[in-house]
């Protein structure tokens, strides 16, 4: 039976409440009863939509992945530097928006094999998307001069590690933490110069 409007509203209320609770208490410290109370629903009602808190986190992580992809592909910009900036901006802003869920994923990946596999699968999907962009650059006449598959991994690692260090760890990072605009420009510059900036198009 397809979900009703009321059912969709209730599920959305649980997702929104979970995000607020994860931000306030942290994923590991949040109880299902906390989420239900924040959503204005009963704890019993929660189990009509999710078997447990982990399943709800998975649903939020799906939202994160979908939003990154949609934002990255929202514009068909033909300028390579603008295209890189758009991809970096999409990842940075969505990562920041879903920071409590990302921290929850990191914590659970240390405790649960399924979450570890999910993290690896999410990274693999990101690498595949970046790799497709690198192949497109070569088709466009750019001689990147670096093996593309490991380069795609390095670029994803750069984005992930920078977001984690500057947005999640913060106080444990040596040196100053850049604001959003500066961070995006730094990451864009490194990516663009590596792929496009050091060589001329044929």
Rosetta silent file (secondary structure, phi, psi, omega in degrees, C-alpha in Angstrom):
SEQUENCE: XXXXXXXXXXXXXXXXXXXXXXXXXXXXXXXXXXXXXXXXXXXXXXXXXXXXXXXXXXXXXXXXXXXXXXXXXXXXXXXXXXXXXXXXXXXXXXXXXXXXXXXXXXXXXXXXXXXXXXXXXXXXXXXXXXXXXXXXXXXXXXXXXXXXXXXXXXXXXXXXXXXXXXXXXXXXXXXXXXXXXXXXXXXXXXXXXXXXXXXXXX
SCORE:     score description
SCORE:     0.000 S_00000001
   1 L     0.000  128.714 -179.742    0.000    0.000    0.000 S_00000001
   2 L   -65.707  149.614 -178.981    1.462    3.402   -0.969 S_00000001
   3 L   -66.312  145.659  177.861    2.181    5.801    1.903 S_00000001
   4 L   -84.643  167.590  176.564   -0.469    8.367    2.750 S_00000001
   5 H   -59.693  -40.791  178.941    0.162   12.099    3.030 S_00000001
   6 H   -63.559  -40.368  178.336   -0.125   11.773    6.810 S_00000001
   7 H   -63.197  -42.898  178.255    2.374    8.915    6.765 S_00000001
   8 H   -64.110  -38.859  178.765    4.862   10.936    4.713 S_00000001
   9 H   -65.607  -39.961  179.556    4.449   13.880    7.071 S_00000001
  10 H   -66.460  -43.169  178.718    5.055   11.680   10.092 S_00000001
  11 H   -63.274  -41.849  177.885    8.163   10.118    8.563 S_00000001
  12 H   -62.514  -36.720  178.499    9.472   13.570    7.632 S_00000001
  13 H   -64.472  -39.319  177.761    8.847   14.694   11.211 S_00000001
  14 H   -66.445  -41.838  179.424   10.954   11.804   12.522 S_00000001
  15 H   -63.665  -45.258  179.764   13.777   12.594   10.087 S_00000001
  16 H   -64.408  -42.321  179.504   13.750   16.281   10.989 S_00000001
  17 H   -65.002  -39.399  178.978   13.609   15.499   14.710 S_00000001
  18 H   -62.483  -41.986 -179.925   16.458   13.030   14.403 S_00000001
  19 H   -61.849  -41.215  179.304   18.644   15.621   12.708 S_00000001
  20 H   -67.529  -40.363  179.567   17.978   18.088   15.524 S_00000001
  21 H   -67.962  -41.695  179.070   18.654   15.475   18.204 S_00000001
  22 H   -62.616  -38.564  179.341   21.863   14.267   16.534 S_00000001
  23 H   -67.254  -36.264 -176.350   23.081   17.869   16.324 S_00000001
  24 H   -83.529  -44.316 -172.456   22.269   18.530   19.979 S_00000001
  25 H  -105.649  -18.941 -169.375   23.158   15.223   21.671 S_00000001
  26 L    89.195  150.958 -175.370   25.302   13.389   19.142 S_00000001
  27 L   -61.399  -49.143 -174.261   24.243   10.223   17.350 S_00000001
  28 L   -64.918  -30.181 -177.174   25.424    7.732   19.956 S_00000001
  29 L   -88.155   -9.949 -178.832   23.774    9.605   22.836 S_00000001
  30 L   -81.688  132.075  176.809   20.410   10.063   21.118 S_00000001
  31 L  -101.558  158.003  177.056   17.652    7.646   22.091 S_00000001
  32 H   -60.135  -37.244  178.471   14.622    6.745   20.010 S_00000001
  33 H   -63.162  -32.800  176.327   12.456    8.258   22.743 S_00000001
  34 H   -64.152  -44.235 -179.399   14.348   11.559   22.267 S_00000001
  35 H   -64.794  -44.486 -179.729   13.565   11.523   18.555 S_00000001
  36 H   -62.405  -43.045  179.642    9.908   10.678   19.135 S_00000001
  37 H   -63.701  -43.681  179.852    9.526   13.443   21.703 S_00000001
  38 H   -65.228  -29.515  179.730   11.196   15.996   19.416 S_00000001
  39 H   -84.056   -9.971 -176.987    8.895   14.886   16.579 S_00000001
  40 L    71.836   27.734  179.653    5.801   15.165   18.767 S_00000001
  41 L  -124.069  169.527  178.407    4.980   11.501   18.137 S_00000001
  42 L   -81.424  154.471  176.440    4.857    8.374   20.272 S_00000001
  43 H   -61.613  -37.976  178.246    7.821    6.049   20.544 S_00000001
  44 H   -60.722  -35.684  179.689    5.594    3.235   19.272 S_00000001
  45 H   -64.317  -30.616  179.535    4.834    5.240   16.139 S_00000001
  46 H   -55.079  -40.849 -173.917    8.560    5.376   15.342 S_00000001
  47 L   -76.064   -3.878  170.565    8.604    1.636   14.708 S_00000001
  48 L   -75.119  -15.625 -174.697    5.976    1.990   12.004 S_00000001
  49 L  -118.937  -33.150 -177.029    8.698    3.611    9.888 S_00000001
  50 L  -138.229  144.158  178.226   12.055    2.353   11.141 S_00000001
  51 L   -75.628  -29.822 -176.780   13.241   -0.802   12.856 S_00000001
  52 L  -163.161  178.158 -178.962   15.879    1.072   14.830 S_00000001
  53 H   -67.355  -34.693 -179.333   17.898    4.279   15.040 S_00000001
  54 H   -61.433  -39.749 -179.930   20.576    2.935   12.677 S_00000001
  55 H   -64.942  -36.349  177.337   18.012    2.520    9.900 S_00000001
  56 H   -66.722  -40.947  176.433   16.931    6.120   10.341 S_00000001
  57 H   -60.372  -39.942  177.788   20.571    7.264   10.097 S_00000001
  58 H   -61.001  -39.498  178.386   20.874    5.303    6.854 S_00000001
  59 H   -63.731  -39.962  178.647   17.855    7.151    5.451 S_00000001
  60 H   -68.979  -35.906  177.623   19.472   10.490    6.319 S_00000001
  61 H   -68.165  -32.562  173.243   22.758    9.442    4.743 S_00000001
  62 H   -62.708  -41.361  176.507   20.842    8.571    1.566 S_00000001
  63 H   -59.922  -44.450  178.690   19.508   12.124    1.595 S_00000001
  64 H   -56.159  -50.789 -178.258   23.073   13.429    1.991 S_00000001
  65 H   -61.739  -43.867 -179.312   24.328   11.443   -1.004 S_00000001
  66 H   -64.186  -40.034 -179.101   21.383   12.431   -3.188 S_00000001
  67 H   -68.106  -37.520  177.050   21.739   16.117   -2.343 S_00000001
  68 H   -61.148  -47.763 -178.546   25.464   16.120   -3.151 S_00000001
  69 H   -63.681  -46.848 -178.479   24.828   14.575   -6.567 S_00000001
  70 H   -61.375  -43.684 -179.514   21.876   16.840   -7.367 S_00000001
  71 H   -68.137  -35.475 -179.884   23.769   19.990   -6.354 S_00000001
  72 H   -66.845  -33.338 -174.415   26.869   18.913   -8.300 S_00000001
  73 L  -103.706    9.210 -174.048   24.869   18.370  -11.481 S_00000001
  74 L   -64.726  -33.879 -177.419   22.412   21.242  -11.099 S_00000001
  75 L  -117.723  139.159  177.990   24.171   23.452  -13.630 S_00000001
  76 L   -95.329   59.125 -177.629   25.564   22.454  -17.014 S_00000001
  77 L   -74.020  132.144 -178.118   28.465   24.887  -16.758 S_00000001
  78 L   -92.198  -11.148  178.256   31.001   24.472  -19.563 S_00000001
  79 L   -80.344  121.682 -175.023   33.837   26.361  -17.835 S_00000001
  80 H   -57.808  -43.028 -177.456   36.073   23.741  -16.137 S_00000001
  81 H   -65.692  -41.154  177.416   37.003   25.896  -13.149 S_00000001
  82 H   -64.981  -36.758  178.030   33.396   26.834  -12.486 S_00000001
  83 H   -64.405  -42.239  177.113   32.427   23.187  -12.790 S_00000001
  84 H   -64.360  -43.281 -179.850   35.035   22.156  -10.218 S_00000001
  85 H   -61.850  -39.543  179.177   33.933   24.970   -7.905 S_00000001
  86 H   -63.759  -42.496  179.510   30.319   23.850   -8.188 S_00000001
  87 H   -65.459  -42.942 -179.892   31.232   20.251   -7.288 S_00000001
  88 H   -65.684  -43.747  179.676   33.380   21.359   -4.343 S_00000001
  89 H   -61.318  -42.258  179.421   30.708   23.776   -3.114 S_00000001
  90 H   -60.251  -45.751 -177.944   28.048   21.071   -3.316 S_00000001
  91 H   -68.208  -46.416 -177.097   30.120   18.646   -1.270 S_00000001
  92 H   -61.270  -50.237 -174.889   31.271   21.207    1.309 S_00000001
  93 H   -68.690  -37.878  179.148   27.873   22.766    1.970 S_00000001
  94 H   -71.505  -39.436  176.209   26.021   19.440    2.091 S_00000001
  95 H   -59.198  -44.885  179.729   28.691   17.896    4.331 S_00000001
  96 H   -64.017  -40.126 -179.428   28.367   20.868    6.690 S_00000001
  97 H   -66.758  -32.747 -178.163   24.581   20.605    6.653 S_00000001
  98 L  -106.926   26.307 -175.596   24.719   16.885    7.463 S_00000001
  99 H   -56.423  -45.186  178.498   27.673   17.062    9.854 S_00000001
 100 H   -59.144  -36.814  178.680   25.911   15.282   12.784 S_00000001
 101 H   -71.006  -38.064  178.435   24.980   12.410   10.461 S_00000001
 102 H   -64.287  -42.088  177.050   28.508   12.220    9.028 S_00000001
 103 H   -62.870  -40.699  176.635   29.932   12.055   12.546 S_00000001
 104 H   -60.730  -42.059  178.123   27.380    9.343   13.343 S_00000001
 105 H   -62.804  -43.538  179.081   28.479    7.387   10.269 S_00000001
 106 H   -61.506  -45.875 -179.904   32.132    7.708   11.291 S_00000001
 107 H   -62.124  -46.633 -177.239   31.367    6.540   14.833 S_00000001
 108 H   -70.060  -28.301  178.789   29.261    3.608   13.686 S_00000001
 109 H   -66.376  -21.497  176.356   31.825    2.557   11.069 S_00000001
 110 L   -82.112  -15.483 -172.882   34.181    1.871   13.971 S_00000001
 111 L  -114.577  -22.976 -169.242   31.587   -0.323   15.674 S_00000001
 112 L  -135.619  127.221 -177.590   29.519   -1.984   12.956 S_00000001
 113 H   -63.341  -35.641 -179.028   30.639   -3.795    9.793 S_00000001
 114 H   -64.324  -41.006  178.545   27.503   -2.785    7.883 S_00000001
 115 H   -70.758  -34.963  175.581   28.174    0.906    8.477 S_00000001
 116 H   -61.892  -44.043  178.769   31.824    0.452    7.582 S_00000001
 117 H   -64.523  -36.140  179.069   30.775   -1.160    4.298 S_00000001
 118 H   -64.916  -43.274  178.120   28.297    1.670    3.727 S_00000001
 119 H   -59.833  -45.325  179.372   31.024    4.266    4.222 S_00000001
 120 H   -63.210  -40.384  179.640   33.250    2.442    1.758 S_00000001
 121 H   -65.811  -38.906  178.999   30.399    2.181   -0.759 S_00000001
 122 H   -64.565  -40.776  177.757   29.635    5.889   -0.399 S_00000001
 123 H   -65.396  -42.152 -179.196   33.288    6.742   -1.034 S_00000001
 124 H   -61.358  -38.963  178.194   33.390    4.399   -4.020 S_00000001
 125 H   -64.954  -40.722  177.761   30.370    6.145   -5.537 S_00000001
 126 H   -64.728  -41.483  178.676   32.045    9.528   -5.088 S_00000001
 127 H   -63.109  -40.939  179.072   35.273    8.275   -6.654 S_00000001
 128 H   -61.513  -40.794 -179.917   33.316    6.890   -9.607 S_00000001
 129 H   -66.698  -42.891  178.563   31.645   10.262  -10.146 S_00000001
 130 H   -65.736  -40.319  179.535   34.959   12.142   -9.985 S_00000001
 131 H   -60.686  -38.843  177.226   36.572    9.605  -12.303 S_00000001
 132 H   -61.317  -38.574  177.109   33.846   10.217  -14.869 S_00000001
 133 H   -66.156  -37.083  178.459   34.699   13.921  -14.725 S_00000001
 134 H   -66.866  -40.997  176.014   38.405   13.195  -15.250 S_00000001
 135 H   -63.124  -38.117  176.899   37.631   11.070  -18.304 S_00000001
 136 H   -62.986  -38.197  177.446   35.491   13.934  -19.586 S_00000001
 137 H   -62.956  -42.352  178.783   38.420   16.325  -19.153 S_00000001
 138 H   -65.585  -39.642  177.298   40.657   14.030  -21.203 S_00000001
 139 H   -64.486  -28.038  178.500   37.992   13.743  -23.907 S_00000001
 140 L   -80.466    1.474  174.912   37.890   17.536  -23.914 S_00000001
 141 L   104.236    7.116 -179.856   41.551   17.658  -24.836 S_00000001
 142 L   -92.868  126.059  177.148   43.286   17.983  -21.459 S_00000001
 143 L   -93.176   93.901 -173.468   46.368   15.849  -20.937 S_00000001
 144 L   -67.843  -36.357  173.819   46.199   15.344  -17.177 S_00000001
 145 L    77.720   11.336  179.114   49.395   13.310  -17.101 S_00000001
 146 L  -133.567  140.635  176.583   48.460   11.339  -13.962 S_00000001
 147 L   -54.341  128.757 -168.289   46.750    7.908  -13.780 S_00000001
 148 H   -71.284  -40.769 -176.699   43.083    8.774  -13.493 S_00000001
 149 H   -62.984  -50.512  176.463   41.780    6.141  -11.086 S_00000001
 150 H   -65.483  -31.088  177.435   44.236    6.876   -8.243 S_00000001
 151 H   -63.719  -41.721  177.875   43.870   10.606   -8.945 S_00000001
 152 H   -60.176  -40.354  177.582   40.098   10.332   -8.461 S_00000001
 153 H   -63.704  -43.143 -179.887   40.716    8.636   -5.117 S_00000001
 154 H   -62.490  -41.419 -179.187   43.161   11.363   -4.073 S_00000001
 155 H   -65.897  -41.391  177.019   40.687   14.126   -4.947 S_00000001
 156 H   -65.512  -42.138  177.171   37.901   12.460   -2.949 S_00000001
 157 H   -59.399  -40.500  179.440   40.300   11.923   -0.045 S_00000001
 158 H   -61.257  -46.036  179.484   41.226   15.594   -0.176 S_00000001
 159 H   -63.631  -49.179 -177.816   37.586   16.671    0.020 S_00000001
 160 H   -61.251  -50.047 -176.136   36.688   14.209    2.777 S_00000001
 161 H   -65.286  -39.026  179.607   39.752   14.883    4.924 S_00000001
 162 H   -66.801  -43.879  177.774   39.489   18.653    4.566 S_00000001
 163 H   -62.454  -42.937 -179.315   35.797   18.658    5.459 S_00000001
 164 H   -64.508  -45.554 -177.415   36.433   16.393    8.433 S_00000001
 165 H   -66.832  -45.303 -172.703   39.382   18.436    9.698 S_00000001
 166 H   -85.668  -26.201 -177.024   37.876   21.883    9.200 S_00000001
 167 H  -104.322  -36.514 -175.574   34.224   21.139   10.022 S_00000001
 168 H   -97.321  -51.531 -176.375   34.227   18.224   12.477 S_00000001
 169 H   -74.158  -49.439  176.854   37.576   18.206   14.301 S_00000001
 170 H    51.619  -84.004 -174.526   38.111   21.969   14.281 S_00000001
 171 H   -61.267  -19.681 -179.346   39.880   22.512   17.625 S_00000001
 172 H   -92.764    8.348 -177.098   42.282   19.660   16.916 S_00000001
 173 L   -97.683  132.536  176.674   43.542   21.147   13.656 S_00000001
 174 L   -70.857  141.223  178.672   46.887   22.926   13.527 S_00000001
 175 L    82.803 -178.480 -177.584   46.705   26.466   12.197 S_00000001
 176 L   -78.027  153.672  178.010   43.697   28.607   11.423 S_00000001
 177 L  -100.058  121.910 -177.915   40.434   27.186   10.134 S_00000001
 178 L   -70.220  153.602  172.935   39.274   28.864    6.917 S_00000001
 179 L   -73.382  174.510 -174.134   35.766   30.194    6.502 S_00000001
 180 H   -57.227  -48.401 -176.099   33.461   28.485    4.014 S_00000001
 181 H   -61.617  -44.536 -179.366   34.339   30.692    1.055 S_00000001
 182 H   -66.030  -42.981  179.267   38.091   30.378    1.597 S_00000001
 183 H   -60.132  -44.691  179.845   37.919   26.616    2.102 S_00000001
 184 H   -63.003  -41.214 -179.884   35.941   26.172   -1.110 S_00000001
 185 H   -67.185  -38.471  178.351   38.387   28.346   -3.056 S_00000001
 186 H   -64.077  -49.504 -178.777   41.418   26.435   -1.725 S_00000001
 187 H   -64.226  -38.905  176.626   39.934   23.044   -2.574 S_00000001
 188 H   -62.312  -43.932 -178.172   38.799   24.299   -5.981 S_00000001
 189 H   -63.054  -44.606 -179.657   42.269   25.657   -6.761 S_00000001
 190 H   -63.311  -45.997 -179.837   44.049   22.421   -5.854 S_00000001
 191 H   -64.128  -49.742 -175.277   41.597   20.306   -7.880 S_00000001
 192 H   -63.807  -46.314 -178.373   41.495   22.649  -10.884 S_00000001
 193 H   -65.562  -34.071  178.848   45.264   23.181  -11.118 S_00000001
 194 H   -67.648  -41.937 -173.854   45.911   19.454  -10.809 S_00000001
 195 H   -90.828  -40.406 -171.773   43.483   18.510  -13.557 S_00000001
 196 H  -118.781  -32.376 -163.828   43.360   21.554  -15.832 S_00000001
 197 H   -77.118  -23.044 -175.288   45.673   24.325  -14.763 S_00000001
 198 L   -92.825   -0.807 -178.714   49.137   23.002  -15.464 S_00000001
 199 L  -138.062  156.554  179.403   48.491   22.063  -19.082 S_00000001
 200 L  -100.411  148.857  178.251   46.859   23.691  -22.056 S_00000001
 201 L   -67.368  140.412  178.813   44.017   22.204  -24.011 S_00000001
 202 L   -72.795    0.000    0.000   45.013   20.650  -27.338 S_00000001
